[in-house]
mmCIF file of C-alpha atoms in Angstrom:
data_model
loop_
_atom_site.group_PDB
_atom_site.id
_atom_site.type_symbol
_atom_site.label_atom_id
_atom_site.label_comp_id
_atom_site.label_asym_id
_atom_site.label_seq_id
_atom_site.Cartn_x
_atom_site.Cartn_y
_atom_site.Cartn_z
ATOM 1 C CA UNK A 5 54.655 34.109 17.334
ATOM 2 C CA UNK A 6 53.021 31.356 19.528
ATOM 3 C CA UNK A 7 49.949 33.547 19.848
ATOM 4 C CA UNK A 8 49.821 34.055 16.181
ATOM 5 C CA UNK A 9 50.190 30.187 15.428
ATOM 6 C CA UNK A 10 47.604 29.494 18.165
ATOM 7 C CA UNK A 11 45.307 31.972 16.873
ATOM 8 C CA UNK A 12 45.616 30.624 13.362
ATOM 9 C CA UNK A 13 45.141 26.992 14.438
ATOM 10 C CA UNK A 14 42.173 28.221 16.392
ATOM 11 C CA UNK A 15 40.543 29.930 13.419
ATOM 12 C CA UNK A 16 41.293 26.907 11.126
ATOM 13 C CA UNK A 17 39.604 24.624 13.573
ATOM 14 C CA UNK A 18 36.482 26.865 13.810
ATOM 15 C CA UNK A 19 36.323 26.909 10.114
ATOM 16 C CA UNK A 20 36.840 23.237 9.545
ATOM 17 C CA UNK A 21 34.198 22.404 12.064
ATOM 18 C CA UNK A 22 31.621 24.658 10.647
ATOM 19 C CA UNK A 23 32.336 23.562 7.102
ATOM 20 C CA UNK A 24 32.108 19.883 7.952
ATOM 21 C CA UNK A 25 28.957 19.744 10.382
ATOM 22 C CA UNK A 26 26.337 20.973 7.988
ATOM 23 C CA UNK A 27 27.810 18.680 5.160
ATOM 24 C CA UNK A 28 27.780 15.668 7.234
ATOM 25 C CA UNK A 29 24.039 16.426 8.094
ATOM 26 C CA UNK A 30 23.118 16.851 4.390
ATOM 27 C CA UNK A 31 24.881 13.779 3.324
ATOM 28 C CA UNK A 32 21.741 11.524 3.784
ATOM 29 C CA UNK A 33 20.008 11.309 0.536
ATOM 30 C CA UNK A 34 18.381 12.053 -1.539
ATOM 31 C CA UNK A 35 16.065 9.232 -1.437
ATOM 32 C CA UNK A 36 13.053 8.961 -3.766
ATOM 33 C CA UNK A 37 9.749 7.869 -2.047
ATOM 34 C CA UNK A 38 6.983 6.745 -4.422
ATOM 35 C CA UNK A 39 3.614 5.099 -4.090
ATOM 36 C CA UNK A 40 0.649 3.813 -5.955
ATOM 37 C CA UNK A 41 -2.316 6.127 -6.885
ATOM 38 C CA UNK A 42 -4.754 5.540 -4.023
ATOM 39 C CA UNK A 43 -5.431 7.243 -0.679
ATOM 40 C CA UNK A 44 -3.708 4.644 1.375
ATOM 41 C CA UNK A 45 -0.533 4.934 -0.617
ATOM 42 C CA UNK A 46 -0.620 8.547 -0.038
ATOM 43 C CA UNK A 47 -1.103 8.180 3.683
ATOM 44 C CA UNK A 48 1.633 5.399 4.170
ATOM 45 C CA UNK A 49 4.017 7.233 1.657
ATOM 46 C CA UNK A 50 3.698 10.433 3.519
ATOM 47 C CA UNK A 51 4.648 8.679 6.814
ATOM 48 C CA UNK A 52 7.750 7.430 5.256
ATOM 49 C CA UNK A 53 8.576 10.811 3.777
ATOM 50 C CA UNK A 54 8.002 12.627 7.195
ATOM 51 C CA UNK A 55 9.824 10.198 9.136
ATOM 52 C CA UNK A 56 12.886 10.308 6.870
ATOM 53 C CA UNK A 57 12.741 14.132 6.787
ATOM 54 C CA UNK A 58 12.703 14.091 10.675
ATOM 55 C CA UNK A 59 15.840 11.764 10.727
ATOM 56 C CA UNK A 60 17.754 14.158 8.527
ATOM 57 C CA UNK A 61 17.224 12.659 4.974
ATOM 58 C CA UNK A 62 16.643 14.587 1.831
ATOM 59 C CA UNK A 63 13.660 12.942 0.215
ATOM 60 C CA UNK A 64 12.324 13.159 -3.336
ATOM 61 C CA UNK A 65 8.497 13.159 -3.107
ATOM 62 C CA UNK A 66 6.766 10.914 -5.821
ATOM 63 C CA UNK A 67 3.634 10.022 -3.762
ATOM 64 C CA UNK A 68 1.031 8.879 -6.401
ATOM 65 C CA UNK A 69 3.584 7.726 -8.818
ATOM 66 C CA UNK A 70 1.587 5.261 -10.677
ATOM 67 C CA UNK A 71 -0.072 1.922 -11.079
ATOM 68 C CA UNK A 72 1.402 -1.165 -9.288
ATOM 69 C CA UNK A 73 3.238 -2.319 -12.351
ATOM 70 C CA UNK A 74 4.694 1.090 -13.050
ATOM 71 C CA UNK A 75 5.815 1.597 -9.561
ATOM 72 C CA UNK A 76 7.314 -1.985 -9.408
ATOM 73 C CA UNK A 77 9.305 -1.279 -12.685
ATOM 74 C CA UNK A 78 10.692 2.053 -11.366
ATOM 75 C CA UNK A 79 11.831 0.298 -8.214
ATOM 76 C CA UNK A 80 13.586 -2.320 -10.142
ATOM 77 C CA UNK A 81 15.248 0.148 -12.331
ATOM 78 C CA UNK A 82 16.339 2.414 -9.672
ATOM 79 C CA UNK A 83 14.082 5.184 -10.750
ATOM 80 C CA UNK A 84 12.613 5.266 -7.189
ATOM 81 C CA UNK A 85 14.292 3.939 -4.016
ATOM 82 C CA UNK A 86 11.523 3.360 -1.456
ATOM 83 C CA UNK A 87 7.954 2.409 -2.067
ATOM 84 C CA UNK A 88 4.805 0.896 -0.353
ATOM 85 C CA UNK A 89 3.819 -2.452 -1.586
ATOM 86 C CA UNK A 90 1.876 -5.565 -0.357
ATOM 87 C CA UNK A 91 3.146 -8.862 0.639
ATOM 88 C CA UNK A 92 0.691 -10.841 -1.523
ATOM 89 C CA UNK A 93 2.109 -8.889 -4.562
ATOM 90 C CA UNK A 94 5.000 -11.489 -4.499
ATOM 91 C CA UNK A 95 2.901 -13.885 -6.708
ATOM 92 C CA UNK A 96 3.311 -11.070 -9.504
ATOM 93 C CA UNK A 97 7.032 -10.823 -8.939
ATOM 94 C CA UNK A 98 8.061 -14.514 -9.628
ATOM 95 C CA UNK A 99 7.987 -15.864 -6.232
ATOM 96 C CA UNK A 100 6.704 -19.406 -6.584
ATOM 97 C CA UNK A 101 4.375 -20.700 -3.962
ATOM 98 C CA UNK A 102 1.129 -22.416 -3.565
ATOM 99 C CA UNK A 103 -2.151 -20.741 -2.891
ATOM 100 C CA UNK A 104 -2.004 -21.602 0.785
ATOM 101 C CA UNK A 105 1.281 -19.702 1.075
ATOM 102 C CA UNK A 106 -0.250 -16.351 0.049
ATOM 103 C CA UNK A 107 -3.211 -16.850 2.439
ATOM 104 C CA UNK A 108 -0.885 -16.979 5.432
ATOM 105 C CA UNK A 109 0.307 -13.737 6.527
ATOM 106 C CA UNK A 110 3.962 -14.740 7.624
ATOM 107 C CA UNK A 111 4.498 -17.303 5.011
ATOM 108 C CA UNK A 112 3.431 -14.990 2.316
ATOM 109 C CA UNK A 113 5.649 -12.159 3.604
ATOM 110 C CA UNK A 114 8.724 -14.410 4.081
ATOM 111 C CA UNK A 115 8.256 -15.866 0.556
ATOM 112 C CA UNK A 116 8.127 -12.469 -0.986
ATOM 113 C CA UNK A 117 10.924 -10.980 1.235
ATOM 114 C CA UNK A 118 13.310 -13.921 0.504
ATOM 115 C CA UNK A 119 12.552 -14.016 -3.210
ATOM 116 C CA UNK A 120 13.152 -10.250 -3.673
ATOM 117 C CA UNK A 121 16.213 -10.104 -1.653
ATOM 118 C CA UNK A 122 17.984 -13.052 -3.567
ATOM 119 C CA UNK A 123 16.704 -12.155 -6.992
ATOM 120 C CA UNK A 124 16.535 -8.364 -7.175
ATOM 121 C CA UNK A 125 18.404 -7.145 -4.062
ATOM 122 C CA UNK A 126 15.156 -5.367 -2.797
ATOM 123 C CA UNK A 127 14.216 -5.521 0.896
ATOM 124 C CA UNK A 128 11.106 -5.866 2.340
ATOM 125 C CA UNK A 129 10.956 -4.268 5.863
ATOM 126 C CA UNK A 130 8.649 -4.664 8.588
ATOM 127 C CA UNK A 131 5.030 -4.981 7.547
ATOM 128 C CA UNK A 132 1.751 -3.538 9.090
ATOM 129 C CA UNK A 133 -0.531 -6.136 10.527
ATOM 130 C CA UNK A 134 -3.651 -4.746 8.601
ATOM 131 C CA UNK A 135 -4.764 -7.033 5.853
ATOM 132 C CA UNK A 136 -5.501 -5.112 2.729
ATOM 133 C CA UNK A 137 -7.047 -8.218 0.957
ATOM 134 C CA UNK A 138 -9.243 -7.926 -2.123
ATOM 135 C CA UNK A 139 -13.026 -8.419 -1.554
ATOM 136 C CA UNK A 140 -16.370 -7.689 -3.275
ATOM 137 C CA UNK A 141 -18.844 -5.331 -1.856
ATOM 138 C CA UNK A 142 -22.368 -4.271 -2.593
ATOM 139 C CA UNK A 143 -24.620 -1.669 -1.233
ATOM 140 C CA UNK A 144 -26.491 -2.732 1.935
ATOM 141 C CA UNK A 145 -29.822 -1.810 0.122
ATOM 142 C CA UNK A 146 -28.918 -4.234 -2.793
ATOM 143 C CA UNK A 147 -27.565 -6.957 -0.545
ATOM 144 C CA UNK A 148 -31.088 -6.916 1.410
ATOM 145 C CA UNK A 149 -33.107 -6.952 -1.799
ATOM 146 C CA UNK A 150 -31.063 -9.971 -3.276
ATOM 147 C CA UNK A 151 -30.428 -11.602 -0.028
ATOM 148 C CA UNK A 152 -26.684 -11.421 -0.641
ATOM 149 C CA UNK A 153 -24.191 -12.202 2.236
ATOM 150 C CA UNK A 154 -21.476 -14.414 0.936
ATOM 151 C CA UNK A 155 -19.694 -15.151 -2.432
ATOM 152 C CA UNK A 156 -21.876 -18.266 -2.576
ATOM 153 C CA UNK A 157 -25.054 -16.124 -2.513
ATOM 154 C CA UNK A 158 -23.460 -13.806 -5.305
ATOM 155 C CA UNK A 159 -22.441 -16.883 -7.435
ATOM 156 C CA UNK A 160 -26.222 -18.092 -7.172
ATOM 157 C CA UNK A 161 -27.415 -14.546 -7.945
ATOM 158 C CA UNK A 162 -25.112 -14.413 -11.123
ATOM 159 C CA UNK A 163 -26.112 -17.969 -12.138
ATOM 160 C CA UNK A 164 -29.875 -17.212 -11.929
ATOM 161 C CA UNK A 165 -29.240 -14.247 -14.413
ATOM 162 C CA UNK A 166 -29.097 -11.349 -12.070
ATOM 163 C CA UNK A 167 -28.064 -8.027 -13.474
ATOM 164 C CA UNK A 168 -24.170 -7.509 -12.704
ATOM 165 C CA UNK A 169 -21.945 -4.610 -13.373
ATOM 166 C CA UNK A 170 -18.642 -5.166 -11.472
ATOM 167 C CA UNK A 171 -15.976 -2.504 -11.252
ATOM 168 C CA UNK A 172 -12.556 -3.467 -10.457
ATOM 169 C CA UNK A 173 -8.794 -3.222 -11.414
ATOM 170 C CA UNK A 174 -7.048 -5.202 -14.224
ATOM 171 C CA UNK A 175 -4.732 -6.858 -11.833
ATOM 172 C CA UNK A 176 -7.756 -8.328 -9.937
ATOM 173 C CA UNK A 177 -9.743 -9.252 -12.982
ATOM 174 C CA UNK A 178 -6.884 -11.488 -14.603
ATOM 175 C CA UNK A 179 -5.624 -12.879 -11.235
ATOM 176 C CA UNK A 180 -6.182 -16.642 -10.434
ATOM 177 C CA UNK A 181 -6.096 -15.582 -6.940
ATOM 178 C CA UNK A 182 -8.501 -12.661 -7.698
ATOM 179 C CA UNK A 183 -11.673 -12.744 -9.851
ATOM 180 C CA UNK A 184 -10.718 -15.875 -11.702
ATOM 181 C CA UNK A 185 -9.962 -17.569 -8.405
ATOM 182 C CA UNK A 186 -13.439 -16.449 -7.017
ATOM 183 C CA UNK A 187 -15.281 -17.701 -10.284
ATOM 184 C CA UNK A 188 -13.514 -21.044 -10.123
ATOM 185 C CA UNK A 189 -14.159 -21.524 -6.388
ATOM 186 C CA UNK A 190 -17.783 -20.557 -6.360
ATOM 187 C CA UNK A 191 -18.865 -21.644 -9.923
ATOM 188 C CA UNK A 192 -19.850 -18.531 -11.762
ATOM 189 C CA UNK A 193 -18.688 -16.576 -14.898
ATOM 190 C CA UNK A 194 -18.807 -12.951 -15.582
ATOM 191 C CA UNK A 195 -18.645 -11.792 -19.150
ATOM 192 C CA UNK A 196 -16.787 -8.608 -20.486
ATOM 193 C CA UNK A 197 -19.904 -6.611 -20.680
ATOM 194 C CA UNK A 198 -20.600 -7.306 -16.873
ATOM 195 C CA UNK A 199 -17.356 -5.472 -16.050
ATOM 196 C CA UNK A 200 -15.774 -2.217 -15.976
ATOM 197 C CA UNK A 201 -11.941 -2.837 -15.730
ATOM 198 C CA UNK A 202 -9.662 0.033 -14.553
ATOM 199 C CA UNK A 203 -6.044 0.076 -14.947
ATOM 200 C CA UNK A 204 -5.298 1.146 -11.423
ATOM 201 C CA UNK A 205 -6.314 -0.079 -8.088
ATOM 202 C CA UNK A 206 -7.811 3.049 -6.488
ATOM 203 C CA UNK A 207 -10.824 1.704 -4.877
ATOM 204 C CA UNK A 208 -12.014 5.072 -3.565
ATOM 205 C CA UNK A 209 -13.132 5.721 -7.417
ATOM 206 C CA UNK A 210 -14.588 2.306 -7.655
ATOM 207 C CA UNK A 211 -16.744 2.855 -4.408
ATOM 208 C CA UNK A 212 -17.799 6.224 -5.634
ATOM 209 C CA UNK A 213 -19.106 4.550 -8.672
ATOM 210 C CA UNK A 214 -20.824 1.866 -6.559
ATOM 211 C CA UNK A 215 -22.369 4.384 -4.269
ATOM 212 C CA UNK A 216 -23.760 6.501 -7.076
ATOM 213 C CA UNK A 217 -24.595 3.592 -9.310
ATOM 214 C CA UNK A 218 -22.498 5.132 -12.151
ATOM 215 C CA UNK A 219 -22.876 3.061 -15.528
ATOM 216 C CA UNK A 220 -25.143 0.563 -13.720
ATOM 217 C CA UNK A 221 -22.308 -0.413 -11.242
ATOM 218 C CA UNK A 222 -23.665 -2.769 -8.395
ATOM 219 C CA UNK A 223 -20.415 -4.510 -7.328
ATOM 220 C CA UNK A 224 -17.169 -3.118 -6.560
ATOM 221 C CA UNK A 225 -13.572 -4.328 -5.697
ATOM 222 C CA UNK A 226 -12.654 -3.172 -2.237
ATOM 223 C CA UNK A 227 -9.725 -3.611 0.023
ATOM 224 C CA UNK A 228 -9.762 -4.741 3.589
ATOM 225 C CA UNK A 229 -8.426 -1.504 4.946
ATOM 226 C CA UNK A 230 -10.950 0.702 2.890
ATOM 227 C CA UNK A 231 -12.206 3.309 5.435
ATOM 228 C CA UNK A 232 -15.332 4.385 3.554
ATOM 229 C CA UNK A 233 -17.246 1.028 3.687
ATOM 230 C CA UNK A 234 -19.250 1.752 6.940
ATOM 231 C CA UNK A 235 -19.689 5.417 5.953
ATOM 232 C CA UNK A 236 -21.153 4.579 2.616
ATOM 233 C CA UNK A 237 -23.271 1.806 3.936
ATOM 234 C CA UNK A 238 -21.459 -1.098 1.893
ATOM 235 C CA UNK A 239 -21.583 -4.876 2.663
ATOM 236 C CA UNK A 240 -18.514 -6.798 2.056
ATOM 237 C CA UNK A 241 -19.325 -10.543 0.785
ATOM 238 C CA UNK A 242 -17.895 -13.077 2.916
ATOM 239 C CA UNK A 243 -15.345 -15.431 1.260
ATOM 240 C CA UNK A 244 -15.462 -18.781 3.177
ATOM 241 C CA UNK A 245 -12.951 -20.308 0.936
ATOM 242 C CA UNK A 246 -10.302 -17.476 1.335
ATOM 243 C CA UNK A 247 -9.425 -17.068 -2.331
ATOM 244 C CA UNK A 248 -7.406 -13.880 -2.385
ATOM 245 C CA UNK A 249 -4.081 -13.841 -0.666
ATOM 246 C CA UNK A 250 -3.055 -11.705 2.455
ATOM 247 C CA UNK A 251 -1.858 -8.284 1.551
ATOM 248 C CA UNK A 252 0.179 -6.480 4.272
ATOM 249 C CA UNK A 253 1.332 -3.048 3.463
ATOM 250 C CA UNK A 254 5.082 -2.981 3.817
ATOM 251 C CA UNK A 255 7.961 -0.430 3.094
ATOM 252 C CA UNK A 256 10.138 -1.935 0.273
ATOM 253 C CA UNK A 257 13.653 -0.577 -0.278
ATOM 254 C CA UNK A 258 16.249 -1.048 -2.904
ATOM 255 C CA UNK A 259 19.272 -3.112 -1.457
ATOM 256 C CA UNK A 260 21.854 -0.514 -2.449
ATOM 257 C CA UNK A 261 20.006 2.243 -0.547
ATOM 258 C CA UNK A 262 19.524 0.046 2.487
ATOM 259 C CA UNK A 263 23.323 -0.846 2.509
ATOM 260 C CA UNK A 264 24.244 2.910 2.168
ATOM 261 C CA UNK A 265 21.780 3.855 4.896
ATOM 262 C CA UNK A 266 21.402 0.769 7.156
ATOM 263 C CA UNK A 267 19.362 2.920 9.612
ATOM 264 C CA UNK A 268 16.532 2.783 7.155
ATOM 265 C CA UNK A 269 15.988 -0.842 7.845
ATOM 266 C CA UNK A 270 14.499 0.028 11.318
ATOM 267 C CA UNK A 271 13.343 3.642 10.722
ATOM 268 C CA UNK A 272 9.789 2.616 10.001
ATOM 269 C CA UNK A 273 9.325 -0.511 12.223
ATOM 270 C CA UNK A 274 7.408 1.161 14.999
ATOM 271 C CA UNK A 275 5.152 3.005 12.844
ATOM 272 C CA UNK A 276 4.050 0.146 10.614
ATOM 273 C CA UNK A 277 3.803 -2.185 13.714
ATOM 274 C CA UNK A 278 1.022 0.224 14.916
ATOM 275 C CA UNK A 279 -1.153 -0.025 11.889
ATOM 276 C CA UNK A 280 -3.801 -2.524 12.683
ATOM 277 C CA UNK A 281 -6.899 -3.002 10.340
ATOM 278 C CA UNK A 282 -9.071 -0.486 12.491
ATOM 279 C CA UNK A 283 -6.545 2.265 12.633
ATOM 280 C CA UNK A 284 -5.721 2.055 8.928
ATOM 281 C CA UNK A 285 -9.307 1.978 7.911
ATOM 282 C CA UNK A 286 -9.686 5.070 10.103
ATOM 283 C CA UNK A 287 -6.960 6.969 8.533
ATOM 284 C CA UNK A 288 -8.106 6.103 5.120
ATOM 285 C CA UNK A 289 -11.597 7.164 5.902
ATOM 286 C CA UNK A 290 -10.397 10.667 6.749
ATOM 287 C CA UNK A 291 -8.796 10.997 3.242
ATOM 288 C CA UNK A 292 -11.137 8.849 0.974
ATOM 289 C CA UNK A 293 -14.407 9.823 2.581
ATOM 290 C CA UNK A 294 -13.649 12.939 4.669
ATOM 291 C CA UNK A 295 -11.581 14.739 2.015
ATOM 292 C CA UNK A 296 -8.710 15.423 4.275
ATOM 293 C CA UNK A 297 -5.212 16.038 2.984
ATOM 294 C CA UNK A 298 -3.149 12.707 3.203
ATOM 295 C CA UNK A 299 0.170 14.379 4.239
ATOM 296 C CA UNK A 300 -1.722 16.356 7.191
ATOM 297 C CA UNK A 301 -3.437 12.894 8.321
ATOM 298 C CA UNK A 302 -0.125 10.963 8.280
ATOM 299 C CA UNK A 303 1.644 13.975 10.126
ATOM 300 C CA UNK A 304 -0.991 14.150 12.844
ATOM 301 C CA UNK A 305 -0.886 10.325 13.422
ATOM 302 C CA UNK A 306 2.794 10.252 13.773
ATOM 303 C CA UNK A 307 2.887 13.265 16.187
ATOM 304 C CA UNK A 308 -0.156 11.729 18.161
ATOM 305 C CA UNK A 309 1.634 8.441 18.636
ATOM 306 C CA UNK A 310 4.950 10.063 19.635
ATOM 307 C CA UNK A 311 6.552 8.704 16.344
ATOM 308 C CA UNK A 312 7.888 11.884 15.238
ATOM 309 C CA UNK A 313 9.237 15.045 16.794
#
């Protein structure tokens, strides 16, 4: 009788153990990861996705989800849980501060983080140090022909009647800390027929248009972390008045998900801390200019740095 009871108990324990262990491992998630439509978003989003999968999370992949405004609305509504966003974007979301705040890396980050947590229960995690700020670029040949080095030179060129066709995003064109800020700071004005305004911020497409001279494009919006600038022989116009804000790429997480899985708050810290300007430019170049797969680039980087098993 004792043997029967002990045997039955042993069988029960084995069944209970085998039934519970896998369930506990698969309890984490699903968590939906989404990014904007650009090569940098694809690289960083895949880093988040790979790190989470490596940590045992079930992840829903929505890399390349949409434009900045679409991505933000999806995060606020709970359609997606984790995104890559940029600290300077707090100005668009309702965080009130003067221009100097957005030009300071830590002040801009802190302002955005505090506002979003208090207002929307959205958590900004540890940012990268690479500044993906908005700038204008021209080809090296055009810069030499027109003697363009700074935004002041560009303003003089515009005001002297020079031919201009700028390609940029709508969010940059309509922004007081973007094109509108440049125009006010340096004293020039572009008309609608001097611009091609895109709904998205994919500068790989913009740089391609500049490189090829498509539709007369001779000036393009670029980001500080764009990896194709040197390879494509582009010159970034210096901005001595520091008009655009600092944009540090940051994992941004819905508060409800952070509360359910608090380990996510630290899971990406080491990875994003490793992303300085040179590193991110190099990774972006492999995808935007070299044509490599973003997920492969992300995985190789994580493995090379020992950030993922």
